[in-house]
Amino acid sequence: MELGKFQKHRSWMISGGIALVVGLWLLSGQFGNDSDDTVLQPAAASTAASGADKTRSSVRTRTQSAEEVRRTIIVNGKTAPARIVELSAETDGRVVRIGAERGANVDRGTVIVRLDERDRSARLAEAQATVKQREVEFQARDQLKT
């Protein structure tokens, strides 16, 4: 039972242990003796006491000034549409007017193509006559069966 609790909280215990070790390591530098200062003082004292100039290191300097930098990125490539829509009419007919060119962006509800309506009314009358004829034929077949 006790082993199950340890396994359940194992990751928390490991991370807490690591945090404790890191914290103790950081605090150990705060309370130690100042050995770095004692090491530097004798070296500084001996240099001042000798009074002799030792060989100095040469240093190069350069004056800098701010400049405006123009950042430009030139990219070559091809663009492609996010989606391609293929339009088709539900009925056949002659195109009277085209409201948008091929490849143009259109808004919802925009008329893209207008078809001739005169031909539609003639085809509607023909379709209605065909429906009536099929109904008469169906009734005749139904009477023959009975």
mmCIF file with all atom_site columns, C-alpha atoms in Angstrom:
data_model
loop_
_atom_site.group_PDB
_atom_site.id
_atom_site.type_symbol
_atom_site.label_atom_id
_atom_site.label_alt_id
_atom_site.label_comp_id
_atom_site.label_asym_id
_atom_site.label_entity_id
_atom_site.label_seq_id
_atom_site.pdbx_PDB_ins_code
_atom_site.Cartn_x
_atom_site.Cartn_y
_atom_site.Cartn_z
_atom_site.occupancy
_atom_site.B_iso_or_equiv
_atom_site.pdbx_formal_charge
_atom_site.auth_seq_id
_atom_site.auth_comp_id
_atom_site.auth_asym_id
_atom_site.auth_atom_id
_atom_site.pdbx_PDB_model_num
ATOM 1   C CA . MET A 1 1   ? 0.000   0.000  0.000   1.00 0.00 ? 1   MET A CA 1
ATOM 2   C CA . GLU A 1 2   ? 2.828   2.390  0.911   1.00 0.00 ? 2   GLU A CA 1
ATOM 3   C CA . LEU A 1 3   ? 4.667   1.557  -2.308  1.00 0.00 ? 3   LEU A CA 1
ATOM 4   C CA . GLY A 1 4   ? 1.581   2.517  -4.319  1.00 0.00 ? 4   GLY A CA 1
ATOM 5   C CA . LYS A 1 5   ? 1.521   6.002  -2.749  1.00 0.00 ? 5   LYS A CA 1
ATOM 6   C CA . PHE A 1 6   ? 5.199   6.462  -3.575  1.00 0.00 ? 6   PHE A CA 1
ATOM 7   C CA . GLN A 1 7   ? 4.641   5.400  -7.185  1.00 0.00 ? 7   GLN A CA 1
ATOM 8   C CA . LYS A 1 8   ? 1.672   7.746  -7.439  1.00 0.00 ? 8   LYS A CA 1
ATOM 9   C CA . HIS A 1 9   ? 3.649   10.802 -6.280  1.00 0.00 ? 9   HIS A CA 1
ATOM 10  C CA . ARG A 1 10  ? 7.047   9.760  -7.601  1.00 0.00 ? 10  ARG A CA 1
ATOM 11  C CA . SER A 1 11  ? 7.418   12.547 -10.178 1.00 0.00 ? 11  SER A CA 1
ATOM 12  C CA . TRP A 1 12  ? 6.462   15.192 -7.603  1.00 0.00 ? 12  TRP A CA 1
ATOM 13  C CA . MET A 1 13  ? 8.986   13.846 -5.118  1.00 0.00 ? 13  MET A CA 1
ATOM 14  C CA . ILE A 1 14  ? 11.779  13.768 -7.703  1.00 0.00 ? 14  ILE A CA 1
ATOM 15  C CA . SER A 1 15  ? 11.086  17.325 -8.884  1.00 0.00 ? 15  SER A CA 1
ATOM 16  C CA . GLY A 1 16  ? 10.876  18.542 -5.273  1.00 0.00 ? 16  GLY A CA 1
ATOM 17  C CA . GLY A 1 17  ? 14.219  16.891 -4.487  1.00 0.00 ? 17  GLY A CA 1
ATOM 18  C CA . ILE A 1 18  ? 15.850  18.515 -7.502  1.00 0.00 ? 18  ILE A CA 1
ATOM 19  C CA . ALA A 1 19  ? 14.438  21.915 -6.518  1.00 0.00 ? 19  ALA A CA 1
ATOM 20  C CA . LEU A 1 20  ? 15.754  21.466 -2.952  1.00 0.00 ? 20  LEU A CA 1
ATOM 21  C CA . VAL A 1 21  ? 19.263  20.553 -4.170  1.00 0.00 ? 21  VAL A CA 1
ATOM 22  C CA . VAL A 1 22  ? 19.360  23.534 -6.557  1.00 0.00 ? 22  VAL A CA 1
ATOM 23  C CA . GLY A 1 23  ? 18.128  25.872 -3.822  1.00 0.00 ? 23  GLY A CA 1
ATOM 24  C CA . LEU A 1 24  ? 20.789  24.668 -1.373  1.00 0.00 ? 24  LEU A CA 1
ATOM 25  C CA . TRP A 1 25  ? 23.461  25.029 -4.040  1.00 0.00 ? 25  TRP A CA 1
ATOM 26  C CA . LEU A 1 26  ? 22.413  28.636 -4.733  1.00 0.00 ? 26  LEU A CA 1
ATOM 27  C CA . LEU A 1 27  ? 22.308  29.498 -1.041  1.00 0.00 ? 27  LEU A CA 1
ATOM 28  C CA . SER A 1 28  ? 25.758  27.975 -0.422  1.00 0.00 ? 28  SER A CA 1
ATOM 29  C CA . GLY A 1 29  ? 27.368  30.808 -2.372  1.00 0.00 ? 29  GLY A CA 1
ATOM 30  C CA . GLN A 1 30  ? 25.747  33.440 -0.143  1.00 0.00 ? 30  GLN A CA 1
ATOM 31  C CA . PHE A 1 31  ? 27.207  32.271 3.147   1.00 0.00 ? 31  PHE A CA 1
ATOM 32  C CA . GLY A 1 32  ? 30.728  31.174 2.163   1.00 0.00 ? 32  GLY A CA 1
ATOM 33  C CA . ASN A 1 33  ? 33.904  33.115 3.014   1.00 0.00 ? 33  ASN A CA 1
ATOM 34  C CA . ASP A 1 34  ? 34.990  35.805 0.594   1.00 0.00 ? 34  ASP A CA 1
ATOM 35  C CA . SER A 1 35  ? 37.974  33.921 -0.772  1.00 0.00 ? 35  SER A CA 1
ATOM 36  C CA . ASP A 1 36  ? 37.798  35.722 -4.130  1.00 0.00 ? 36  ASP A CA 1
ATOM 37  C CA . ASP A 1 37  ? 38.517  39.117 -2.511  1.00 0.00 ? 37  ASP A CA 1
ATOM 38  C CA . THR A 1 38  ? 41.499  37.793 -0.548  1.00 0.00 ? 38  THR A CA 1
ATOM 39  C CA . VAL A 1 39  ? 43.013  36.334 -3.685  1.00 0.00 ? 39  VAL A CA 1
ATOM 40  C CA . LEU A 1 40  ? 42.728  39.614 -5.575  1.00 0.00 ? 40  LEU A CA 1
ATOM 41  C CA . GLN A 1 41  ? 44.091  41.864 -2.855  1.00 0.00 ? 41  GLN A CA 1
ATOM 42  C CA . PRO A 1 42  ? 47.611  40.432 -2.697  1.00 0.00 ? 42  PRO A CA 1
ATOM 43  C CA . ALA A 1 43  ? 47.940  40.622 -6.467  1.00 0.00 ? 43  ALA A CA 1
ATOM 44  C CA . ALA A 1 44  ? 46.835  44.258 -6.482  1.00 0.00 ? 44  ALA A CA 1
ATOM 45  C CA . ALA A 1 45  ? 49.128  45.075 -3.571  1.00 0.00 ? 45  ALA A CA 1
ATOM 46  C CA . SER A 1 46  ? 52.184  43.562 -5.239  1.00 0.00 ? 46  SER A CA 1
ATOM 47  C CA . THR A 1 47  ? 51.555  45.532 -8.436  1.00 0.00 ? 47  THR A CA 1
ATOM 48  C CA . ALA A 1 48  ? 51.228  48.798 -6.568  1.00 0.00 ? 48  ALA A CA 1
ATOM 49  C CA . ALA A 1 49  ? 54.299  48.059 -4.454  1.00 0.00 ? 49  ALA A CA 1
ATOM 50  C CA . SER A 1 50  ? 56.563  47.327 -7.401  1.00 0.00 ? 50  SER A CA 1
ATOM 51  C CA . GLY A 1 51  ? 55.746  50.634 -9.089  1.00 0.00 ? 51  GLY A CA 1
ATOM 52  C CA . ALA A 1 52  ? 57.135  49.349 -12.352 1.00 0.00 ? 52  ALA A CA 1
ATOM 53  C CA . ASP A 1 53  ? 54.995  49.399 -15.481 1.00 0.00 ? 53  ASP A CA 1
ATOM 54  C CA . LYS A 1 54  ? 54.500  45.984 -16.799 1.00 0.00 ? 54  LYS A CA 1
ATOM 55  C CA . THR A 1 55  ? 53.847  45.307 -20.454 1.00 0.00 ? 55  THR A CA 1
ATOM 56  C CA . ARG A 1 56  ? 50.432  46.626 -21.268 1.00 0.00 ? 56  ARG A CA 1
ATOM 57  C CA . SER A 1 57  ? 48.077  44.888 -23.640 1.00 0.00 ? 57  SER A CA 1
ATOM 58  C CA . SER A 1 58  ? 47.187  46.626 -26.878 1.00 0.00 ? 58  SER A CA 1
ATOM 59  C CA . VAL A 1 59  ? 43.524  47.253 -27.532 1.00 0.00 ? 59  VAL A CA 1
ATOM 60  C CA . ARG A 1 60  ? 41.860  48.148 -30.829 1.00 0.00 ? 60  ARG A CA 1
ATOM 61  C CA . THR A 1 61  ? 38.862  50.464 -30.856 1.00 0.00 ? 61  THR A CA 1
ATOM 62  C CA . ARG A 1 62  ? 36.442  51.487 -33.521 1.00 0.00 ? 62  ARG A CA 1
ATOM 63  C CA . THR A 1 63  ? 33.821  54.236 -33.500 1.00 0.00 ? 63  THR A CA 1
ATOM 64  C CA . GLN A 1 64  ? 30.351  52.979 -34.267 1.00 0.00 ? 64  GLN A CA 1
ATOM 65  C CA . SER A 1 65  ? 27.325  54.929 -35.406 1.00 0.00 ? 65  SER A CA 1
ATOM 66  C CA . ALA A 1 66  ? 23.713  53.931 -35.888 1.00 0.00 ? 66  ALA A CA 1
ATOM 67  C CA . GLU A 1 67  ? 22.531  53.396 -39.436 1.00 0.00 ? 67  GLU A CA 1
ATOM 68  C CA . GLU A 1 68  ? 19.071  52.771 -40.785 1.00 0.00 ? 68  GLU A CA 1
ATOM 69  C CA . VAL A 1 69  ? 18.802  49.294 -42.228 1.00 0.00 ? 69  VAL A CA 1
ATOM 70  C CA . ARG A 1 70  ? 16.051  48.513 -44.684 1.00 0.00 ? 70  ARG A CA 1
ATOM 71  C CA . ARG A 1 71  ? 14.994  44.903 -44.516 1.00 0.00 ? 71  ARG A CA 1
ATOM 72  C CA . THR A 1 72  ? 13.335  43.587 -47.651 1.00 0.00 ? 72  THR A CA 1
ATOM 73  C CA . ILE A 1 73  ? 12.395  40.038 -48.466 1.00 0.00 ? 73  ILE A CA 1
ATOM 74  C CA . ILE A 1 74  ? 11.780  39.121 -52.084 1.00 0.00 ? 74  ILE A CA 1
ATOM 75  C CA . VAL A 1 75  ? 9.908   35.886 -52.571 1.00 0.00 ? 75  VAL A CA 1
ATOM 76  C CA . ASN A 1 76  ? 9.169   34.238 -55.895 1.00 0.00 ? 76  ASN A CA 1
ATOM 77  C CA . GLY A 1 77  ? 6.460   31.669 -56.259 1.00 0.00 ? 77  GLY A CA 1
ATOM 78  C CA . LYS A 1 78  ? 3.004   30.791 -57.479 1.00 0.00 ? 78  LYS A CA 1
ATOM 79  C CA . THR A 1 79  ? -0.236  31.458 -55.691 1.00 0.00 ? 79  THR A CA 1
ATOM 80  C CA . ALA A 1 80  ? -3.118  29.045 -55.690 1.00 0.00 ? 80  ALA A CA 1
ATOM 81  C CA . PRO A 1 81  ? -6.731  29.579 -54.668 1.00 0.00 ? 81  PRO A CA 1
ATOM 82  C CA . ALA A 1 82  ? -7.880  28.217 -51.324 1.00 0.00 ? 82  ALA A CA 1
ATOM 83  C CA . ARG A 1 83  ? -10.631 26.309 -53.098 1.00 0.00 ? 83  ARG A CA 1
ATOM 84  C CA . ILE A 1 84  ? -11.946 25.882 -56.614 1.00 0.00 ? 84  ILE A CA 1
ATOM 85  C CA . VAL A 1 85  ? -15.675 25.826 -57.243 1.00 0.00 ? 85  VAL A CA 1
ATOM 86  C CA . GLU A 1 86  ? -17.176 24.413 -60.403 1.00 0.00 ? 86  GLU A CA 1
ATOM 87  C CA . LEU A 1 87  ? -20.578 25.849 -61.274 1.00 0.00 ? 87  LEU A CA 1
ATOM 88  C CA . SER A 1 88  ? -23.307 24.057 -63.154 1.00 0.00 ? 88  SER A CA 1
ATOM 89  C CA . ALA A 1 89  ? -26.923 24.958 -63.816 1.00 0.00 ? 89  ALA A CA 1
ATOM 90  C CA . GLU A 1 90  ? -29.827 22.766 -62.745 1.00 0.00 ? 90  GLU A CA 1
ATOM 91  C CA . THR A 1 91  ? -31.553 23.431 -66.065 1.00 0.00 ? 91  THR A CA 1
ATOM 92  C CA . ASP A 1 92  ? -30.358 23.854 -69.607 1.00 0.00 ? 92  ASP A CA 1
ATOM 93  C CA . GLY A 1 93  ? -30.733 27.185 -71.319 1.00 0.00 ? 93  GLY A CA 1
ATOM 94  C CA . ARG A 1 94  ? -29.128 29.898 -73.358 1.00 0.00 ? 94  ARG A CA 1
ATOM 95  C CA . VAL A 1 95  ? -26.800 32.257 -71.440 1.00 0.00 ? 95  VAL A CA 1
ATOM 96  C CA . VAL A 1 96  ? -28.102 35.819 -71.644 1.00 0.00 ? 96  VAL A CA 1
ATOM 97  C CA . ARG A 1 97  ? -25.693 37.649 -69.314 1.00 0.00 ? 97  ARG A CA 1
ATOM 98  C CA . ILE A 1 98  ? -22.457 36.831 -67.486 1.00 0.00 ? 98  ILE A CA 1
ATOM 99  C CA . GLY A 1 99  ? -22.179 38.693 -64.173 1.00 0.00 ? 99  GLY A CA 1
ATOM 100 C CA . ALA A 1 100 ? -18.619 37.710 -63.198 1.00 0.00 ? 100 ALA A CA 1
ATOM 101 C CA . GLU A 1 101 ? -15.480 36.871 -65.108 1.00 0.00 ? 101 GLU A CA 1
ATOM 102 C CA . ARG A 1 102 ? -13.641 33.589 -64.729 1.00 0.00 ? 102 ARG A CA 1
ATOM 103 C CA . GLY A 1 103 ? -11.397 33.589 -61.642 1.00 0.00 ? 103 GLY A CA 1
ATOM 104 C CA . ALA A 1 104 ? -13.055 36.638 -60.062 1.00 0.00 ? 104 ALA A CA 1
ATOM 105 C CA . ASN A 1 105 ? -14.034 36.746 -56.388 1.00 0.00 ? 105 ASN A CA 1
ATOM 106 C CA . VAL A 1 106 ? -17.787 36.942 -55.857 1.00 0.00 ? 106 VAL A CA 1
ATOM 107 C CA . ASP A 1 107 ? -19.908 37.566 -52.779 1.00 0.00 ? 107 ASP A CA 1
ATOM 108 C CA . ARG A 1 108 ? -22.763 35.412 -51.586 1.00 0.00 ? 108 ARG A CA 1
ATOM 109 C CA . GLY A 1 109 ? -25.966 36.143 -53.490 1.00 0.00 ? 109 GLY A CA 1
ATOM 110 C CA . THR A 1 110 ? -24.235 37.654 -56.529 1.00 0.00 ? 110 THR A CA 1
ATOM 111 C CA . VAL A 1 111 ? -25.764 36.682 -59.885 1.00 0.00 ? 111 VAL A CA 1
ATOM 112 C CA . ILE A 1 112 ? -23.013 35.001 -61.858 1.00 0.00 ? 112 ILE A CA 1
ATOM 113 C CA . VAL A 1 113 ? -24.901 33.892 -64.996 1.00 0.00 ? 113 VAL A CA 1
ATOM 114 C CA . ARG A 1 114 ? -28.427 34.672 -66.186 1.00 0.00 ? 114 ARG A CA 1
ATOM 115 C CA . LEU A 1 115 ? -30.176 32.147 -68.429 1.00 0.00 ? 115 LEU A CA 1
ATOM 116 C CA . ASP A 1 116 ? -32.887 32.935 -70.989 1.00 0.00 ? 116 ASP A CA 1
ATOM 117 C CA . GLU A 1 117 ? -36.297 32.414 -69.343 1.00 0.00 ? 117 GLU A CA 1
ATOM 118 C CA . ARG A 1 118 ? -38.401 32.307 -72.529 1.00 0.00 ? 118 ARG A CA 1
ATOM 119 C CA . ASP A 1 119 ? -37.134 28.848 -73.346 1.00 0.00 ? 119 ASP A CA 1
ATOM 120 C CA . ARG A 1 120 ? -37.824 27.740 -69.770 1.00 0.00 ? 120 ARG A CA 1
ATOM 121 C CA . SER A 1 121 ? -41.560 28.382 -69.923 1.00 0.00 ? 121 SER A CA 1
ATOM 122 C CA . ALA A 1 122 ? -41.862 26.358 -73.151 1.00 0.00 ? 122 ALA A CA 1
ATOM 123 C CA . ARG A 1 123 ? -39.904 23.471 -71.615 1.00 0.00 ? 123 ARG A CA 1
ATOM 124 C CA . LEU A 1 124 ? -42.009 23.658 -68.432 1.00 0.00 ? 124 LEU A CA 1
ATOM 125 C CA . ALA A 1 125 ? -45.224 23.367 -70.460 1.00 0.00 ? 125 ALA A CA 1
ATOM 126 C CA . GLU A 1 126 ? -43.733 20.430 -72.358 1.00 0.00 ? 126 GLU A CA 1
ATOM 127 C CA . ALA A 1 127 ? -42.705 18.703 -69.112 1.00 0.00 ? 127 ALA A CA 1
ATOM 128 C CA . GLN A 1 128 ? -46.163 19.211 -67.601 1.00 0.00 ? 128 GLN A CA 1
ATOM 129 C CA . ALA A 1 129 ? -47.769 17.711 -70.735 1.00 0.00 ? 129 ALA A CA 1
ATOM 130 C CA . THR A 1 130 ? -45.414 14.727 -70.488 1.00 0.00 ? 130 THR A CA 1
ATOM 131 C CA . VAL A 1 131 ? -46.390 14.218 -66.829 1.00 0.00 ? 131 VAL A CA 1
ATOM 132 C CA . LYS A 1 132 ? -50.095 14.256 -67.746 1.00 0.00 ? 132 LYS A CA 1
ATOM 133 C CA . GLN A 1 133 ? -49.479 11.770 -70.555 1.00 0.00 ? 133 GLN A CA 1
ATOM 134 C CA . ARG A 1 134 ? -47.565 9.417  -68.207 1.00 0.00 ? 134 ARG A CA 1
ATOM 135 C CA . GLU A 1 135 ? -50.395 9.634  -65.644 1.00 0.00 ? 135 GLU A CA 1
ATOM 136 C CA . VAL A 1 136 ? -52.952 8.651  -68.310 1.00 0.00 ? 136 VAL A CA 1
ATOM 137 C CA . GLU A 1 137 ? -50.728 5.751  -69.422 1.00 0.00 ? 137 GLU A CA 1
ATOM 138 C CA . PHE A 1 138 ? -50.316 4.614  -65.802 1.00 0.00 ? 138 PHE A CA 1
ATOM 139 C CA . GLN A 1 139 ? -54.071 4.656  -65.190 1.00 0.00 ? 139 GLN A CA 1
ATOM 140 C CA . ALA A 1 140 ? -54.657 2.678  -68.412 1.00 0.00 ? 140 ALA A CA 1
ATOM 141 C CA . ARG A 1 141 ? -52.126 0.009  -67.356 1.00 0.00 ? 141 ARG A CA 1
ATOM 142 C CA . ASP A 1 142 ? -53.602 -0.106 -63.879 1.00 0.00 ? 142 ASP A CA 1
ATOM 143 C CA . GLN A 1 143 ? -57.102 -0.737 -65.331 1.00 0.00 ? 143 GLN A CA 1
ATOM 144 C CA . LEU A 1 144 ? -55.779 -3.525 -67.561 1.00 0.00 ? 144 LEU A CA 1
ATOM 145 C CA . LYS A 1 145 ? -54.263 -5.322 -64.559 1.00 0.00 ? 145 LYS A CA 1
ATOM 146 C CA . THR A 1 146 ? -57.543 -5.334 -62.632 1.00 0.00 ? 146 THR A CA 1
#
